[in-house]
PDB file of C-alpha atoms in Angstrom:
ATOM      1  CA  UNK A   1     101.217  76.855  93.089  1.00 29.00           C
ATOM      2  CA  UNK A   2     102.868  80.268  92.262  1.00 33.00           C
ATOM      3  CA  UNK A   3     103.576  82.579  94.385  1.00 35.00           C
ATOM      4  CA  UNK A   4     100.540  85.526  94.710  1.00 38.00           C
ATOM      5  CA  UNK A   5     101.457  88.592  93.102  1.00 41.00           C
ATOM      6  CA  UNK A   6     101.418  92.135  95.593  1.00 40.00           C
ATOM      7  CA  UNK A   7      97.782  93.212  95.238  1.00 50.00           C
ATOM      8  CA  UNK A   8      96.280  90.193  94.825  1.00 80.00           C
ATOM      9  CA  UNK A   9      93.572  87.808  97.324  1.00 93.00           C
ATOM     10  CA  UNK A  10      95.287  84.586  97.790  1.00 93.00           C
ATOM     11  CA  UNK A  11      92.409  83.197  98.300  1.00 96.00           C
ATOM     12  CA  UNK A  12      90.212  83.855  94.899  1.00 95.00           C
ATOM     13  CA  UNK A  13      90.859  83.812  91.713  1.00 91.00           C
ATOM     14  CA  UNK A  14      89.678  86.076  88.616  1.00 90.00           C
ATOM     15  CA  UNK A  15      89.361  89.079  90.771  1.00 87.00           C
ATOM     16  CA  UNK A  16      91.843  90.874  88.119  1.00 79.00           C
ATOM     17  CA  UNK A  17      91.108  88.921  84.904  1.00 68.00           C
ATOM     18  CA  UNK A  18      89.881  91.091  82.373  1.00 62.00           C
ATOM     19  CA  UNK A  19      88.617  93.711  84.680  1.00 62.00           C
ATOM     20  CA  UNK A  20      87.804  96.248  82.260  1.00 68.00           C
ATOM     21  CA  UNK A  21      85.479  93.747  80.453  1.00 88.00           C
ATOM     22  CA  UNK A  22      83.730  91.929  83.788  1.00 92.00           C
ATOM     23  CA  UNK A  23      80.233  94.179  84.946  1.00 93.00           C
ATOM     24  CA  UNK A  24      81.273  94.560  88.982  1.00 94.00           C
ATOM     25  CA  UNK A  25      78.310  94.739  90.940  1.00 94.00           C
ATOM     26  CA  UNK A  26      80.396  98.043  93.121  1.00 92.00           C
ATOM     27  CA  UNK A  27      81.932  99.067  90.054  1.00 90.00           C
ATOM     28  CA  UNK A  28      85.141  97.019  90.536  1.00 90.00           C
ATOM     29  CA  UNK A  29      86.687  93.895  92.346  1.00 92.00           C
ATOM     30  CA  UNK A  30      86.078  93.655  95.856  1.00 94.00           C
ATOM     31  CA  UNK A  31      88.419  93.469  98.362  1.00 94.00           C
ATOM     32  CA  UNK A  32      88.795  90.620 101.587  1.00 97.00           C
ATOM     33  CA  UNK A  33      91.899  91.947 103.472  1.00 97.00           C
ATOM     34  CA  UNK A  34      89.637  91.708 106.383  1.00 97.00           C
ATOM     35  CA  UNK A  35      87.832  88.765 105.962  1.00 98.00           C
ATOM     36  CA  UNK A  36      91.136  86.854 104.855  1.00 98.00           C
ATOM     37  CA  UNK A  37      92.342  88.086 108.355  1.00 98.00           C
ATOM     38  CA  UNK A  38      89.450  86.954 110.136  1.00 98.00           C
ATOM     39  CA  UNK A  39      90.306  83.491 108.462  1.00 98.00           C
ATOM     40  CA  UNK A  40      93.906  83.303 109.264  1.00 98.00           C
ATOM     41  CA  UNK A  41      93.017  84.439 112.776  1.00 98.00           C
ATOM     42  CA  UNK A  42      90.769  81.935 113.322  1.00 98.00           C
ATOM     43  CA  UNK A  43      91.230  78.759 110.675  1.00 98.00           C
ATOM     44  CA  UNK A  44      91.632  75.391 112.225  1.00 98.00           C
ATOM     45  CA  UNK A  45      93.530  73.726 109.154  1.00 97.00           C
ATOM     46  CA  UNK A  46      96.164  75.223 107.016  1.00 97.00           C
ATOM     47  CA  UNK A  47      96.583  72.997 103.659  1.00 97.00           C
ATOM     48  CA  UNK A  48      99.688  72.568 101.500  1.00 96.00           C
ATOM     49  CA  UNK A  49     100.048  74.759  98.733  1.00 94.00           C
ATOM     50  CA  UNK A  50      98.448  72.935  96.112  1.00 92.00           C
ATOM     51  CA  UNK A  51      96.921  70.091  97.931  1.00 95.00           C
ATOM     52  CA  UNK A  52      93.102  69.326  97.068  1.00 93.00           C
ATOM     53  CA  UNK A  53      91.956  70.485 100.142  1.00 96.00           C
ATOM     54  CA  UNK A  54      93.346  73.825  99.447  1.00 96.00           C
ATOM     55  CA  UNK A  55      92.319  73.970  95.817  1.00 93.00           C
ATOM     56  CA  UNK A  56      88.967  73.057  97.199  1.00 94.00           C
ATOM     57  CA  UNK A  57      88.294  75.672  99.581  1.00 96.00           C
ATOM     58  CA  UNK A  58      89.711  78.198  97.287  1.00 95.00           C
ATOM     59  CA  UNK A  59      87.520  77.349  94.420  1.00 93.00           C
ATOM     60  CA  UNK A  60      84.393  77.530  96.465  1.00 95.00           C
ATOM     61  CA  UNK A  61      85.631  81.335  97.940  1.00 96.00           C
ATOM     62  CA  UNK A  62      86.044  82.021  94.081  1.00 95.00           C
ATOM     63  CA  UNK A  63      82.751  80.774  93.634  1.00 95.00           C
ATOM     64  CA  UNK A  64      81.123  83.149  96.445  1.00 96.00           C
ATOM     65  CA  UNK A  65      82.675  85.999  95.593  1.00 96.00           C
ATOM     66  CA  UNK A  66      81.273  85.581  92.059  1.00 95.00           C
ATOM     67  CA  UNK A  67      77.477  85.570  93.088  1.00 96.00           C
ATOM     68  CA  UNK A  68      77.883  87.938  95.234  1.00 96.00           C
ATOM     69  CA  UNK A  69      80.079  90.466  93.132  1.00 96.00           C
ATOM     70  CA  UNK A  70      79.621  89.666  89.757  1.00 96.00           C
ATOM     71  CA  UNK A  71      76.822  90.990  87.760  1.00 96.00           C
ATOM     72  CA  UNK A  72      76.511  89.240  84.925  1.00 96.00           C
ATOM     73  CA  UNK A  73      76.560  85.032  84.511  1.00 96.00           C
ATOM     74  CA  UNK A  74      78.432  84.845  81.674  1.00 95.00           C
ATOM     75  CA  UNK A  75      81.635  86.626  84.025  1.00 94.00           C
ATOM     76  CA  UNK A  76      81.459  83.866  86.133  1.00 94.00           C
ATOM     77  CA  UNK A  77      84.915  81.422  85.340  1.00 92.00           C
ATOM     78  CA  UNK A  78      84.475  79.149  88.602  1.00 91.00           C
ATOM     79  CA  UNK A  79      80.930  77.062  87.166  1.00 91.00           C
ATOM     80  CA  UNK A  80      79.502  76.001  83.783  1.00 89.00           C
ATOM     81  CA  UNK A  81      76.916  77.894  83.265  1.00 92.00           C
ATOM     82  CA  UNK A  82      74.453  75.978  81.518  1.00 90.00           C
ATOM     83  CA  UNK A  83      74.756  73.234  83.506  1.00 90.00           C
ATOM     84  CA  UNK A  84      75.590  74.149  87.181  1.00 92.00           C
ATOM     85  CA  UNK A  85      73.368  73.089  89.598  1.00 93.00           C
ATOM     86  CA  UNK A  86      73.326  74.797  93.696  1.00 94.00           C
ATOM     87  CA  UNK A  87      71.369  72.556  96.109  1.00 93.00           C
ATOM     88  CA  UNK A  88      71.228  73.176  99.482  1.00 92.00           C
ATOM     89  CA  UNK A  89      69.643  70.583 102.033  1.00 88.00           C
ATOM     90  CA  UNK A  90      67.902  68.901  99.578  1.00 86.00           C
ATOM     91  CA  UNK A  91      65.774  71.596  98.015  1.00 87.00           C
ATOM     92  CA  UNK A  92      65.055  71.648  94.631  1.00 89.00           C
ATOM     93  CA  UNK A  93      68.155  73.242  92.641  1.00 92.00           C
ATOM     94  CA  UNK A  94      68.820  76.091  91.705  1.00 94.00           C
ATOM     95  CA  UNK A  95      70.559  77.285  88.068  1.00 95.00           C
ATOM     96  CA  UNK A  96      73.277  79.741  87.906  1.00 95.00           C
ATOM     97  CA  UNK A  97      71.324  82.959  86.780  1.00 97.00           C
ATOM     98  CA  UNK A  98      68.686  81.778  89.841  1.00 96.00           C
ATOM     99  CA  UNK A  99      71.247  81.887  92.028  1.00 96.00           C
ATOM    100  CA  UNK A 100      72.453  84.723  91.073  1.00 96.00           C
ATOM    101  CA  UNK A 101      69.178  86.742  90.991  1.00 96.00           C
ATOM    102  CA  UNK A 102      68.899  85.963  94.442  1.00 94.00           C
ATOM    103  CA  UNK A 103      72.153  85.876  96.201  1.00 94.00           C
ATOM    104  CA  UNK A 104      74.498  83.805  98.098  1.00 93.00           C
ATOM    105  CA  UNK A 105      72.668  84.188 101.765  1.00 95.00           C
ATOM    106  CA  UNK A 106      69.231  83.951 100.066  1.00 95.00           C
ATOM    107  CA  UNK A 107      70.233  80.864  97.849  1.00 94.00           C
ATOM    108  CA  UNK A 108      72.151  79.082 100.826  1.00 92.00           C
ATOM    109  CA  UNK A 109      69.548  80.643 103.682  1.00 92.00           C
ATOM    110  CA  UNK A 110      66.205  79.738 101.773  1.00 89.00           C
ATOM    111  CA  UNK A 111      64.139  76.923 103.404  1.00 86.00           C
ATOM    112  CA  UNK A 112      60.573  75.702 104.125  1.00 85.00           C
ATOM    113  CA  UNK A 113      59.871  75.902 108.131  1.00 88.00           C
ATOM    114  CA  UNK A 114      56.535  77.583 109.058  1.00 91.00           C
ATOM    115  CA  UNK A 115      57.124  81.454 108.965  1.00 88.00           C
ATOM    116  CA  UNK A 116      57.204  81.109 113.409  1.00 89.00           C
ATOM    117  CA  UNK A 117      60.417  78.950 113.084  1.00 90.00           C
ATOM    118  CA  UNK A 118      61.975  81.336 110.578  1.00 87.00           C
ATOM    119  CA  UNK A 119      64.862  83.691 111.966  1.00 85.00           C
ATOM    120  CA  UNK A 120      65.429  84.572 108.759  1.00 91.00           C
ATOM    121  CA  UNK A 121      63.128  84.901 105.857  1.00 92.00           C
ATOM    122  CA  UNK A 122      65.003  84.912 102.620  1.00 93.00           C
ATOM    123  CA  UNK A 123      61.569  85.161 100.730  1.00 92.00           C
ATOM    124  CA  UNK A 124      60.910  88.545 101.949  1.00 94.00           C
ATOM    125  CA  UNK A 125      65.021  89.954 101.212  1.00 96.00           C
ATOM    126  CA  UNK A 126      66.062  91.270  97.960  1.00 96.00           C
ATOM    127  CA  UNK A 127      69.707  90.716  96.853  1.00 96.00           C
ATOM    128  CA  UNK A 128      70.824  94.155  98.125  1.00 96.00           C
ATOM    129  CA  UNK A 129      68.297  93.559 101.716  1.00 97.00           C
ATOM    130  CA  UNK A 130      69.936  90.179 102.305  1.00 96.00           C
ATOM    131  CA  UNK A 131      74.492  91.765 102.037  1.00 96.00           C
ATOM    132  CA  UNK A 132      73.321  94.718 103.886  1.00 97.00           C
ATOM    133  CA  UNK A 133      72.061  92.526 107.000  1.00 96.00           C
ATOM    134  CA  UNK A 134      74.875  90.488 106.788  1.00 96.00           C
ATOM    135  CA  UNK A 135      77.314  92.965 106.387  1.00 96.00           C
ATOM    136  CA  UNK A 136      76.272  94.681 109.670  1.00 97.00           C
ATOM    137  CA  UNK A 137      75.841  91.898 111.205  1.00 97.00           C
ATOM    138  CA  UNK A 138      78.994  90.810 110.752  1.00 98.00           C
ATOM    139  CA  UNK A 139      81.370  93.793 109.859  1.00 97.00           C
ATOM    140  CA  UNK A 140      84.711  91.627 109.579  1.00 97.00           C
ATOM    141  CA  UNK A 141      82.916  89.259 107.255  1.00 97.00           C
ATOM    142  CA  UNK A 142      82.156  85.169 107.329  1.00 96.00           C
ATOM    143  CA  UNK A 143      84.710  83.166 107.160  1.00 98.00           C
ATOM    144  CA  UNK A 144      85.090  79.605 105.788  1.00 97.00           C
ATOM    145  CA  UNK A 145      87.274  76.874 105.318  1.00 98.00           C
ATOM    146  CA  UNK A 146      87.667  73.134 104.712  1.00 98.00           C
ATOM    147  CA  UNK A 147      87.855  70.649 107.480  1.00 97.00           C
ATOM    148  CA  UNK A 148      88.460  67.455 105.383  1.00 97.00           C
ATOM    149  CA  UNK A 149      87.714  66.441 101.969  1.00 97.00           C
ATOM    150  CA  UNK A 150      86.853  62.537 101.817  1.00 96.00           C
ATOM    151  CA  UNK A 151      86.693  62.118  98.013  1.00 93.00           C
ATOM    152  CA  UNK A 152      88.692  63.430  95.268  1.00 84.00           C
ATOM    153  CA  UNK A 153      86.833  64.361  91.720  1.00 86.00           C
ATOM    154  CA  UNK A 154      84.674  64.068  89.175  1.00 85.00           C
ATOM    155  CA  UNK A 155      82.781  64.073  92.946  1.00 89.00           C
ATOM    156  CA  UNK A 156      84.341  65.427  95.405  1.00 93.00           C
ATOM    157  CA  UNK A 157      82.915  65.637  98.947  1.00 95.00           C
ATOM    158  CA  UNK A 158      84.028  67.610 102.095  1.00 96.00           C
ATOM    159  CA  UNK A 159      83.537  69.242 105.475  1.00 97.00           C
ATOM    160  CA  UNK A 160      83.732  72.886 105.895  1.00 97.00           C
ATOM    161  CA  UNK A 161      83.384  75.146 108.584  1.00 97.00           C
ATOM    162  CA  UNK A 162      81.609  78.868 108.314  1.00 97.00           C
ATOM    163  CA  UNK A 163      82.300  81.386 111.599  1.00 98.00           C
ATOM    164  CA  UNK A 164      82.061  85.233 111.854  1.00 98.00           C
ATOM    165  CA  UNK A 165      81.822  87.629 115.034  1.00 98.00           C
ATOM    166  CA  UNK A 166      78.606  89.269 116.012  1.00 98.00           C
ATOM    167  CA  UNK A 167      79.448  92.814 116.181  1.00 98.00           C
ATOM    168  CA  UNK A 168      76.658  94.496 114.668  1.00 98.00           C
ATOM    169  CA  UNK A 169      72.920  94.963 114.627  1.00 97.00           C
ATOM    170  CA  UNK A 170      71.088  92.213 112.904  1.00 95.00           C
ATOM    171  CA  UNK A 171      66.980  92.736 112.432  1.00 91.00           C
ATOM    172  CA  UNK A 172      66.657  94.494 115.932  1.00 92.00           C
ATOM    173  CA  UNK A 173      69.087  92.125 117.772  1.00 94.00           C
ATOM    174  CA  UNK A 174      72.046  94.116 119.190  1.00 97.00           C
ATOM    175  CA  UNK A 175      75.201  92.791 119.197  1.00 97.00           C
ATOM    176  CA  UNK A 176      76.874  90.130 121.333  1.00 98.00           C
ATOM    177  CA  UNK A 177      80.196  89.493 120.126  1.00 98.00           C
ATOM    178  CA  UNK A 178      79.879  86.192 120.356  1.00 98.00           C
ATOM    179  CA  UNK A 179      81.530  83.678 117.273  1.00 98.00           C
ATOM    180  CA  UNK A 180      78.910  82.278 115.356  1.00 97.00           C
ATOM    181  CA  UNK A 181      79.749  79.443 113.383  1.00 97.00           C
ATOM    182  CA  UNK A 182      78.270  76.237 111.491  1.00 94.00           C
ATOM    183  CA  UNK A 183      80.023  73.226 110.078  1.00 96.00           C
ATOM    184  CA  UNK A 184      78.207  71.372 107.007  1.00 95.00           C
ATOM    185  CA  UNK A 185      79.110  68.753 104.536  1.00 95.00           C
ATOM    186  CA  UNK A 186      79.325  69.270 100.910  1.00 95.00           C
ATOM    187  CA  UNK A 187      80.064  67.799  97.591  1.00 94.00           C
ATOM    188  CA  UNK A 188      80.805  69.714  93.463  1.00 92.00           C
ATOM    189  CA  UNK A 189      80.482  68.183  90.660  1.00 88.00           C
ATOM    190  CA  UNK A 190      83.657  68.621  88.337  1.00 72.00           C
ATOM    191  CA  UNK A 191      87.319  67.638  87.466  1.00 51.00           C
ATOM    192  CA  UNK A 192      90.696  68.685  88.707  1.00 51.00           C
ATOM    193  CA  UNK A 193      93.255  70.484  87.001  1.00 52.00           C
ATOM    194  CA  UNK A 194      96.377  69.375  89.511  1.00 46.00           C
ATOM    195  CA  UNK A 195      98.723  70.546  87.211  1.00 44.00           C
ATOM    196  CA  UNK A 196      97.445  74.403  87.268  1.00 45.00           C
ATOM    197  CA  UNK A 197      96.298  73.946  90.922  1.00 46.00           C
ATOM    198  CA  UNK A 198      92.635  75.027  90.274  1.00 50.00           C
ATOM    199  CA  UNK A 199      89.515  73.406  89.732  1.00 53.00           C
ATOM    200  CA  UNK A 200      87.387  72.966  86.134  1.00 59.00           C
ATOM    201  CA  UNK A 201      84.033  74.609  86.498  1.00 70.00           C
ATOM    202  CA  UNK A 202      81.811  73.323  88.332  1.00 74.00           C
ATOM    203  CA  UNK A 203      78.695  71.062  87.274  1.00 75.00           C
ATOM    204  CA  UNK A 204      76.732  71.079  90.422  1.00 76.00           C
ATOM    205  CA  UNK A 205      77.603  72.122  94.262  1.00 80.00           C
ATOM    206  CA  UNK A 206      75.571  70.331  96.972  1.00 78.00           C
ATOM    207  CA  UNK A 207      74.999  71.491 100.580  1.00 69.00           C
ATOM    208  CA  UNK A 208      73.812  70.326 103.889  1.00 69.00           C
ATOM    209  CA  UNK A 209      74.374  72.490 106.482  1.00 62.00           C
ATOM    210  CA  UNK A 210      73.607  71.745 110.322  1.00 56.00           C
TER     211      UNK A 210
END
């Protein structure tokens, strides 16, 4: 793959495409210098430049940082939006412009335990409710990375791993410090462009976390 130009997250693509036509939800592209340290600090696997496990895990940080920065579907280059599909655990799916109504932590966070077991309730967070908590929470960010991809595409499944640092107030709990981190296995729905070291847009993404 080519070499990242100064400026640019080597982790996510379209964060300078066609800014001036792309609705930012901040009024322009975010920025991960610390979060892309946390990772580096802390990954367990560094892929080869333009190996699928790399492609992988960059296309679903692509794919995060459009629902969660992106205002608009039709900005979104990493999924095909009339067709993508986000299911997490099983649940029934959820469409693009759901997804995106509700965002990332209350798409991936939503689930049906009695209200008692619930630590948190996505169905009582907004959008803006559900980044705030995270992002004090967890000031450096979340990291997350692939473990091991088992299948290559049109299906491709893999293991990921998703860790941050407590440093912050979250919901009345102070601060520990402590990592907190899951592991999950996944699978999208799409084809491989190995040539151009990306992948297609995505059909469907598929989540069970632990």
């Amino acid at each position: 793959m080519a070499t990242v130009p100064a400026g640019r997250d080597k982790y996510r693509s379209f964060l300078d495409d066609e800014s001036d036509n792309v609705q930012w939800r901040h009024g322009g592209p975010p920025t991960y210098d610390v979060v892309n340290q946390l990772f580096e600090q802390g990954r367990t696997k560094e892929w080869e430049k333009g190996s699928l496990e790399e492609i992988v895990q960059n296309a679903i940080k692509t794919w995060e940082m459009e629902l969660s920065h992106k205002v608009r579907l039709q900005d979104f280059k990493s999924i095909n939006h009339e067709k993508f599909n986000l299911i997490v655990n099983g649940r029934e799916g959820l469409k693009g412009e759901e997804a995106l109504k509700m965002g990332s932590y209350n798409a991936l966070l939503k689930n049906s335990l009695p209200k008692e077991f619930q630590y948190y309730k996505a169905d009582e967070e907004s959008f803006e409710s559900s980044h705030e908590a995270f992002r004090s929470a967890f000031p450096r960010g979340f990291a997350w990375e692939v473990i091991h991809v088992y299948s290559g595409p049109p299906l491709i499944s893999f293991k990921f791993r998703h860790w941050g640092i407590f440093e912050g107030p979250f919901k009345g709990h102070a601060p520990t410090g402590e990592k907190v981190e899951f592991y999950g296995i996944a699978t999208v729905k799409k084809a491989l462009d190995c040539e151009q070291g990306m992948m297609k847009k995505a059909h469907e993404l598929r989540l069970m976390k632990d």
